[in-house]
Each structure stands twice: as C-alpha cells, then as structure tokens.
Coordinates of C-alpha atoms and ligand atoms in Angstrom, one line a residue:
X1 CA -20.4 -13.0 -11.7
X2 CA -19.8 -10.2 -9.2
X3 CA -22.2 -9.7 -6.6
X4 CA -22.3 -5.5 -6.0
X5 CA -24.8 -5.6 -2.6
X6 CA -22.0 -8.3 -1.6
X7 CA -20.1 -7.1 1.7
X8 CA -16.6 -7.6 2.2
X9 CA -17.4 -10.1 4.8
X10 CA -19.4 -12.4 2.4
X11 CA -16.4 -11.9 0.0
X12 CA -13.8 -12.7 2.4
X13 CA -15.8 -16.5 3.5
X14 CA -16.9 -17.0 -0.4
X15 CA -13.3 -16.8 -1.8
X16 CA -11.6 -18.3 1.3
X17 CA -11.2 -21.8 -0.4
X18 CA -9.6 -20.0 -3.3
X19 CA -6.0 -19.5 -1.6
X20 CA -3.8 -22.1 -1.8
X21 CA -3.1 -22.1 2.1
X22 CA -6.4 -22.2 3.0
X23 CA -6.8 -22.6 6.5
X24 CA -8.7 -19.6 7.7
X25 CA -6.3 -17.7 8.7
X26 CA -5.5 -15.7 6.4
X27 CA -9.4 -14.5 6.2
X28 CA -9.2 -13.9 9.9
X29 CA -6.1 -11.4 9.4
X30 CA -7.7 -9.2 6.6
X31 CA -10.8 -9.3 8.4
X32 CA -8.9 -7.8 11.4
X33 CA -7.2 -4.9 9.0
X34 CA -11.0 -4.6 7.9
X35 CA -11.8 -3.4 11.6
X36 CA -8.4 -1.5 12.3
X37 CA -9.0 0.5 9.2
X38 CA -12.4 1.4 10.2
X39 CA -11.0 2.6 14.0
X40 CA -8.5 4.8 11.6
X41 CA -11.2 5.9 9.4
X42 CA -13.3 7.3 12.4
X43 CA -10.4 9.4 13.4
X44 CA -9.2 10.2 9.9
X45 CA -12.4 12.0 9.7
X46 CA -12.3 13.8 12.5
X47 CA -8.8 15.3 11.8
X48 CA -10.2 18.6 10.8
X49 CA -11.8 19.0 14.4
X50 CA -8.1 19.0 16.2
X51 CA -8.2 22.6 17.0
X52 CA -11.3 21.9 18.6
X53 CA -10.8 19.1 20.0
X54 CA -7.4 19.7 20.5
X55 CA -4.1 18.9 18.8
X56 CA -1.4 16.2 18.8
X57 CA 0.5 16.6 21.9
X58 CA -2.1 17.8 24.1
X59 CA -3.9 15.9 26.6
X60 CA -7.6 15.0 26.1
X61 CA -10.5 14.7 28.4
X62 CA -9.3 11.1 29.5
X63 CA -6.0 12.6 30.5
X64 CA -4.9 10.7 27.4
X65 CA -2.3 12.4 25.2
X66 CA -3.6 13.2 22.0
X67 CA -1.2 11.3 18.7
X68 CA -0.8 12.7 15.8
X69 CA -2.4 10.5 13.3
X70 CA 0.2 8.4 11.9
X71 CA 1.0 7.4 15.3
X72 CA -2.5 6.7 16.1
X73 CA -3.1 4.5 13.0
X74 CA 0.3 2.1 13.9
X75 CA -0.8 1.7 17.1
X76 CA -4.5 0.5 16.4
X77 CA -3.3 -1.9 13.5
X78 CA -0.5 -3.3 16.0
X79 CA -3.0 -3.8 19.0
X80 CA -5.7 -5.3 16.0
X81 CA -3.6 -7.8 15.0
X82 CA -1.9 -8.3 18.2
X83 CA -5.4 -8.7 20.1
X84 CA -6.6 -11.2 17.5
X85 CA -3.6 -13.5 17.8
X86 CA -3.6 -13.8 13.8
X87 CA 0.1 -13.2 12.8
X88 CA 3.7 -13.9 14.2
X89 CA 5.1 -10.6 13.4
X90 CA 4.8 -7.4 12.4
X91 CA 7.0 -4.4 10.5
X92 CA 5.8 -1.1 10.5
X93 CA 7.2 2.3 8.4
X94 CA 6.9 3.8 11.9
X95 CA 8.2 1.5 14.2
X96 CA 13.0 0.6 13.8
X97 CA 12.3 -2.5 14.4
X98 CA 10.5 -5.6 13.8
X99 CA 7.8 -6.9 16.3
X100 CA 7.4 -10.7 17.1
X101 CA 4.3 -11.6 18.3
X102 CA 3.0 -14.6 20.5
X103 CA 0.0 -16.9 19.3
X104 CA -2.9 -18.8 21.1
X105 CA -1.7 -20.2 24.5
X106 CA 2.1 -17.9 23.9
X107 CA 2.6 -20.7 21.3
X108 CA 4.0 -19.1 17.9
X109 CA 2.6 -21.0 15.6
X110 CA 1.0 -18.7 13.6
X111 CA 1.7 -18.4 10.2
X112 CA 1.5 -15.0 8.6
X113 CA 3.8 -11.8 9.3
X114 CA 2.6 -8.3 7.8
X115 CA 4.3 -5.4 6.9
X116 CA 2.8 -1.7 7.2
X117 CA 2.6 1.8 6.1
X118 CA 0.5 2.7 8.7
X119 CA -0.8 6.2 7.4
X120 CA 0.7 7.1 3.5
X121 CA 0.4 10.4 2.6
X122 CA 0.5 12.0 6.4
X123 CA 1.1 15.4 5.6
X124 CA -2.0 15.6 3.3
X125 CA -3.9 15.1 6.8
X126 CA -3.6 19.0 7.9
X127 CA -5.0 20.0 4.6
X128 CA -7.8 17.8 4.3
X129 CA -6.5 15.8 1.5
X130 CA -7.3 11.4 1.0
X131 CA -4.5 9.3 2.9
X132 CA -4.4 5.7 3.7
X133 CA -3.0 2.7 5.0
X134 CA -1.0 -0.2 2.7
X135 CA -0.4 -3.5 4.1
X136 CA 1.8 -6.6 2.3
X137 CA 1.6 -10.0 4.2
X138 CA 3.9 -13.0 3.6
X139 CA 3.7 -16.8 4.7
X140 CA 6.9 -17.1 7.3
X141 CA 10.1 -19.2 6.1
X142 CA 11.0 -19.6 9.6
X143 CA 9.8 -22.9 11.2
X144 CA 6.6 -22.5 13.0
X145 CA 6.8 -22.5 16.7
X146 CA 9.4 -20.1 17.1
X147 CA 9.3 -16.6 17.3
X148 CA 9.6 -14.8 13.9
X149 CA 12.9 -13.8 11.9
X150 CA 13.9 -10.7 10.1
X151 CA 14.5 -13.6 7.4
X152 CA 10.5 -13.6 7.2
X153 CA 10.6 -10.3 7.0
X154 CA 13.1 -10.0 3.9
X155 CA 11.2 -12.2 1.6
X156 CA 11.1 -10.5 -2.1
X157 CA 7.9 -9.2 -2.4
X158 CA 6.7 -11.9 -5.9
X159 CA 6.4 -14.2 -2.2
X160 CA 3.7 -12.1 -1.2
X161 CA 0.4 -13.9 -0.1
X162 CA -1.9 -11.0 -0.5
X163 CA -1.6 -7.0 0.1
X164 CA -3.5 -3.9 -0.4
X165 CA -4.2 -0.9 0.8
X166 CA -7.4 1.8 2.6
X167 CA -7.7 4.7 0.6
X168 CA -9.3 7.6 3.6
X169 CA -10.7 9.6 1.1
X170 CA -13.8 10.8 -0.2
X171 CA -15.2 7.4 0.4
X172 CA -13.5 5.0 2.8
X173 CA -12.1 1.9 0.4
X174 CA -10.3 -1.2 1.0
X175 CA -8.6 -2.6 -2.1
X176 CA -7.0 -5.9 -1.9
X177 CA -5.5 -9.5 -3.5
X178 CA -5.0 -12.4 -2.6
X179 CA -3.1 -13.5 -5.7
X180 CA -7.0 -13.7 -8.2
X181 CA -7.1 -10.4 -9.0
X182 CA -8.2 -7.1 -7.5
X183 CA -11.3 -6.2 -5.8
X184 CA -11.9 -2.7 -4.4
X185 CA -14.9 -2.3 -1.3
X186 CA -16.2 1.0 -0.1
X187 CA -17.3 1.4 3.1
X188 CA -20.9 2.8 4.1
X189 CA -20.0 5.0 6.8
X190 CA -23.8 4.8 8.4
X191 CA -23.5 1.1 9.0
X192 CA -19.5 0.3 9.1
X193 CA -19.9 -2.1 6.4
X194 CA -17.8 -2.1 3.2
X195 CA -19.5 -3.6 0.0
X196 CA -17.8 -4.8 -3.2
X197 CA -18.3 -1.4 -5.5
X198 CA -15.0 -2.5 -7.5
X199 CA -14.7 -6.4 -8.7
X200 CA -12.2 -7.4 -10.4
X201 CA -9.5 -4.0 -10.5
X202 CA -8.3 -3.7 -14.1
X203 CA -5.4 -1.4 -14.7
X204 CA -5.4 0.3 -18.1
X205 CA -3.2 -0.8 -20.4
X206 CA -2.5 2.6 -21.9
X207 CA -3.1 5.6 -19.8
X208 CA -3.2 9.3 -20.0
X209 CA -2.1 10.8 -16.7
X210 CA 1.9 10.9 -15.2
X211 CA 1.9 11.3 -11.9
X212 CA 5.5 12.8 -10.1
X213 CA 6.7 15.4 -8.1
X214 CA 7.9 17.8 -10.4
X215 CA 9.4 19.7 -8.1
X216 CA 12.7 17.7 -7.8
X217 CA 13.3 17.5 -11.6
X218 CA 16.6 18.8 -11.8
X219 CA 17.5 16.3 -9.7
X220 CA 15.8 13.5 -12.0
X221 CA 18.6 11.0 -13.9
X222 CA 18.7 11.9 -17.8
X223 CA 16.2 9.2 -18.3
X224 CA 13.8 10.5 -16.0
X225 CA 13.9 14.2 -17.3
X226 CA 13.5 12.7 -21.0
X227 CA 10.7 10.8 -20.2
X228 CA 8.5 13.9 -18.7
X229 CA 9.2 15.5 -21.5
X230 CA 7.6 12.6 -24.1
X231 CA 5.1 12.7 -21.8
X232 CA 4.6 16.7 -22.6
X233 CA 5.5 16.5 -26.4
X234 CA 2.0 17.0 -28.6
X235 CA 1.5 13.5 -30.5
X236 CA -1.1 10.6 -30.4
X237 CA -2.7 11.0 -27.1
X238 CA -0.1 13.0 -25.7
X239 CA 0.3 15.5 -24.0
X240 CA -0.5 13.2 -20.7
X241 CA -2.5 15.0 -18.1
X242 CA -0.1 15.9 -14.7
X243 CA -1.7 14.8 -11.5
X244 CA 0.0 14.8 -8.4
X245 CA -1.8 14.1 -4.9
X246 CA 1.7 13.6 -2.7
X247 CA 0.0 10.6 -1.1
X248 CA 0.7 7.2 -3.1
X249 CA -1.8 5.3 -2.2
X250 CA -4.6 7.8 -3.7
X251 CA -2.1 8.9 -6.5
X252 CA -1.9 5.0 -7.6
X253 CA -5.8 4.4 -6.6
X254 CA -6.8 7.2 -9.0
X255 CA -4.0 6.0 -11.8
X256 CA -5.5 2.3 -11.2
X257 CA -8.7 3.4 -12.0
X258 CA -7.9 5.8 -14.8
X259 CA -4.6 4.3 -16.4
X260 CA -1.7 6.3 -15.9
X261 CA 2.0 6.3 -14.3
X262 CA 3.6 7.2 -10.7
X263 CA 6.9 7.8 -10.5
X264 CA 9.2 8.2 -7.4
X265 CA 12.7 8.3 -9.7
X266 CA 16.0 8.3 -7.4
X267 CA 17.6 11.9 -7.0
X268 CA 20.9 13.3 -6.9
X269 CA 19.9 14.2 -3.1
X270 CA 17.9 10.7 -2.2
X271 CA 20.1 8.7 -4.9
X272 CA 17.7 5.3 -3.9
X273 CA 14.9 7.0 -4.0
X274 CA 12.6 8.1 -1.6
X275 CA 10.0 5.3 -1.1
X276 CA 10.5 2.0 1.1
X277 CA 10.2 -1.6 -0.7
X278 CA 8.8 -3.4 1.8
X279 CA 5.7 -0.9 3.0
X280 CA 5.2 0.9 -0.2
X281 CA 6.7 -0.3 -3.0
X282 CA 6.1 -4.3 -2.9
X283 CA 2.5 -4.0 -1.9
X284 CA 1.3 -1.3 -4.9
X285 CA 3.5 -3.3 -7.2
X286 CA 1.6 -6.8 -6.5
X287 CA -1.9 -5.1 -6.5
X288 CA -0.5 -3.1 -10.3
X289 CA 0.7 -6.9 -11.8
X290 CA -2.8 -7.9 -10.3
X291 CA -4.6 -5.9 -12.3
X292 CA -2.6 -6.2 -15.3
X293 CA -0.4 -3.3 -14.6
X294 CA 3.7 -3.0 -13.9
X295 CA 6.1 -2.0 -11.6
X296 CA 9.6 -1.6 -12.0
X297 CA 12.7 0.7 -10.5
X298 CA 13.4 1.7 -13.8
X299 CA 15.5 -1.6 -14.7
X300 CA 13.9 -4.3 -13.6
X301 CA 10.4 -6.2 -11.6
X302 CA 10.3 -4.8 -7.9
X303 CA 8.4 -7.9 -6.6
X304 CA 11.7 -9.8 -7.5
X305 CA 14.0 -7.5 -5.4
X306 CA 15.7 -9.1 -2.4
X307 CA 15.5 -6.7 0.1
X308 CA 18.4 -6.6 2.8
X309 CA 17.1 -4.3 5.4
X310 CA 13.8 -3.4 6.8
X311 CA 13.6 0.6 6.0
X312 CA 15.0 -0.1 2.3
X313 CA 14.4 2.5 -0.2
X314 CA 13.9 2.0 -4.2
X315 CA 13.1 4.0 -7.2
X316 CA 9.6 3.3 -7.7
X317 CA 7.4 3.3 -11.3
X318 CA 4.3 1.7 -11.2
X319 CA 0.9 2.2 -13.1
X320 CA -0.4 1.1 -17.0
X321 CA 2.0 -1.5 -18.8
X322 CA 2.6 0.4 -21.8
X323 CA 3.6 3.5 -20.1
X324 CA 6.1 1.9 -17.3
X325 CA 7.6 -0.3 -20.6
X326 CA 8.0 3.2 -21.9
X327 CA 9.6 4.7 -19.1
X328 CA 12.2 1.7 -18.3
X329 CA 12.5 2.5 -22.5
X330 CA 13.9 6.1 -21.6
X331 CA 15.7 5.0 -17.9
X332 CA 18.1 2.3 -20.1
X333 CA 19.1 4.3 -22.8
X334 CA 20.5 6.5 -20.4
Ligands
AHG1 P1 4.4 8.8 4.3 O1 3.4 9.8 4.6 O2 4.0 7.4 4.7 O3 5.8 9.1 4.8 O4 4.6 8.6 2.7 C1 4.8 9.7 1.9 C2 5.3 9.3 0.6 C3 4.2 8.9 -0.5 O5 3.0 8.6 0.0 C4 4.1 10.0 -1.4 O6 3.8 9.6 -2.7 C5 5.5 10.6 -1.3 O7 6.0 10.3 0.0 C6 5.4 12.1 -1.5 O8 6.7 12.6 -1.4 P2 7.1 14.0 -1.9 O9 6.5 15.0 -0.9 O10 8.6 14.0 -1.8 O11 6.6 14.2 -3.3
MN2 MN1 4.0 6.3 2.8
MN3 MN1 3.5 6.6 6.6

C-alpha cells in the first residue's frame, strides 16, 4: 500500500532491492537527477524575472553570461551526474555528440549511460507555460572498464532500465519507472522535498482528449487527417476534446492522467517526423506501456526500434491503448 507523506528519497531506498541489477547505483543516479531537477526548477521559476534580472546573453552580477534556459538545464544535469561519478556516458538533445565520462579513481567502471532532453517544451518558457526535462537510462553493452560506445548509446529503447521525466509546471513533479510501474512525486517548493502524490501512474484505457498540432494538417499522411476527423465526428464519446500545450512532456503528463492521445505524425516537410527516439520518444513510450498505455510510429512498438544515429527522429503516437490501436487502425489502411 502506497505511502502518500512518503518522500521520494524513502521511495528510492524502499524499492531499491526491487531492480534486477540492484547494486545501488542506479538509486544513486535518479537521486542525482532528483537534485539537478531541483537546480532547474529554481531557475525555471525565475524565468519571468529575465528582463529584470537580465536576459540570455547578457552578463550578470558575477560577470557570468547569463544562458538561456535550455542551455542552463544541460549543463547542470551534465555537471550533476558528472560530479557524482554515477554514469559512463551521457547524450543530450543539446549537445552533437555523445559524452564519455570517467568513474571513481578515472576508472570507467560504471555501469549506467543516460540520455536527455534537457528542457522539452523551451519556447513555452517566454510565455510562462509548464516545460520539463525527460531522461531514459540504459545498462551499457560495452565491457566495463572502458570508456563508453555510441553502441551503448543505440540500444532499442524495450532495453531501457528506467526513464521519466520533471514536469516545471504548476507544481514541480518528477515521474519515473524503473520497470514496476509509474510513480509520480511533487515537489514542496518550501522544503526541496518531493513526496509520492501519484503511486502507481495508470494510463486510461480509453480517453477523451487528442492532443496534435493542428496546424501542420495539410501536411498530415491520409491516415493522419482521417483519424482527426473520427476523432471530431459526433458518436459514443466523441467528439474528443483538443488540447494542445506544444511541450510533450506536459501534453503526455496531462493525457497520462486524463486518458487521451499525442500525436507527432511525419509531414510532407519533416517526412520522419519531428521528435527524437532516443530523448523523447523512447522514454514517454516506456513510462505509457508502464502505465498500461501505448506507443507506436503509426506501424509498429517504438521501444523496439533500433536506432542508428544519435539525433534520430520518428513519428511519435503515444497515450490510452484503445485510442493509439485506433490510430495505427487509420495509419495502415492508408
Ligand atoms: P524541445 O523544446 O526540446 O525542442 O521540444 C519541443 C518538441 C515537443 O516538446 C513538443 O511537443 C513539440 O516539439 C512541439 O512542436 P510544434 O511546435 O511543431 O508543435
Ligand atoms: Mn523536446
Ligand atoms: Mn529540448
């Protein structure tokens, strides 16, 4: 039985014995991300005070130049996980290449390399809109004591060990798996602690709400454009409910919590899509099968994608069961 006045720290110790590799350092890398995202959180916050305090670009009282947030948030999770000497390597959305990274005594035995979308959602940052951060971490196949591959790097994402994501929004929350479900922890802002407010994540299996940016329709496949309109037609419980925040991690947050569906289709301009597989994609689609949910690029499972570069893009529908079944329905009749 869920504990509610639990904190995330308790969690992380309680259910450490619970993953199949359990050697502690896997708990020792979340709770890094747990402190990183609180460093990000602080600043998120304080976004709205940059023409005050002064904007991205110009130097601040420390003679420091002033980053614009999403560079701000890749830097403070590198230096995290770097400083803690948790993880053998690290991608990042925002960085062209992959970063290897020494263990205790310049050894590189550790075990774990994670992949980042740093800040998701950065242009809802000048409007005051929820952002956040999405991590994905794998077990490395290359042998331990040497310095990480891009082979550990291109793992299909059904090899994940645990990922998850910060939502920055009206509440700070950190929502996570490590392969037993999904757990969701806000944090209290007063004291920096996050408690468990969300046990056990459970994605609707039927949902009311599509969530897409309608915007590119005519550039939708046939599929695509046949499915928004089933989702517009007046039957049963439709018409679905159109809610688009342009930052995934709170458009999928909101849809894990509600039921519902996000699609990022390919276009006749971005014909793979617009999303990445391995900072986006991968992570939101292990947390949706987590919590009962689906996530497919229209076709087929995207956790069983082999990726073959870093930056790779993919068509991306994710959210309740019955409604991503429906969609792939409309996507392969076409
Ligand atoms: P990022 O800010 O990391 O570049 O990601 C933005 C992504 C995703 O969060 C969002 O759902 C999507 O781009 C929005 O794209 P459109 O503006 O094309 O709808
Ligand atoms: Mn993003
Ligand atoms: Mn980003």
């Amino acid at each position: 039985m869920a504990n509610r006045n639990q904190t995330l720290g308790e969690f992380i110790i309680e259910n450490q014995t619970e993953f199949k590799y359990s050697s502690g350092e896997l708990s020792r890398l979340i709770n890094s991300i747990r402190l990183a995202a609180k460093v990000v959180h602080h600043e998120v916050s304080k976004a709205g005070l940059v023409d005050i305090l002064g904007a991205a670009g110009d130097t601040n009282i420390q003679g420091e130049d002033q980053q614009k947030l999403d560079v701000y948030a890749n830097d403070i999770f590198i230096k995290t996980l770097i400083n803690r000497e948790i993880v053998c390597g690290i991608a990042s959305e925002e960085e062209d290449d992959f970063i290897t990274v020494k263990g205790r005594n310049e050894k590189n035995d550790n075990k774990y390399v994670v992949l980042m979308d740093p800040l998701d959602g950065s242009s809802n940052i000048d409007v005051n809109v929820s952002v956040g951060t999405i991590f994905s971490i794998y077990r490395r196949v290359s042998p331990e004591g040497t310095p990480a591959t891009i082979e550990d790097f291109l793992q299909p994402g059904h090899k994940q060990v645990a990922a998850g994501y910060i939502v920055y929004g009206t509440s700070t929350m950190i929502v996570y798996s490590t392969g037993h479900g999904v757990n969701g922890f806000t944090l209290n802002p007063a004291i920096g602690t996050y408690y468990l407010s969300h046990p056990n994540m459970q994605l609707p299996e039927d949902g009311n709400i599509y969530s897409v940016n309608e915007g590119n329709y005519v550039h939708f496949p046939q599929g695509v454009k046949n499915y928004i309109k089933y989702c517009q037609q007046e039957e049963g419980n439709r018409p679905y409910t159109s809610r688009y925040i342009g930052s995934l991690v709170s458009d999928f947050h909101r849809n894990l919590i509600k039921g519902g569906i996000y699609l990022y289709p390919s276009t006749s301009k971005d014909p793979k899509g617009k999303l990445r597989l391995l900072y986006e994609c991968n992570p939101i689609a292990y947390l949706a099968e987590q919590a009962g949910g689906l996530a497919s690029d229209g076709y087929g499972r995207i956790l069983d994608i082999k990726p073959t570069e870093l930056h790779q893009r993919v068509p991306f529908y994710c959210g309740s069961k019955n409604m991503v079944l429906k969609a792939e329905e409309f996507m392969q009749k076409k």
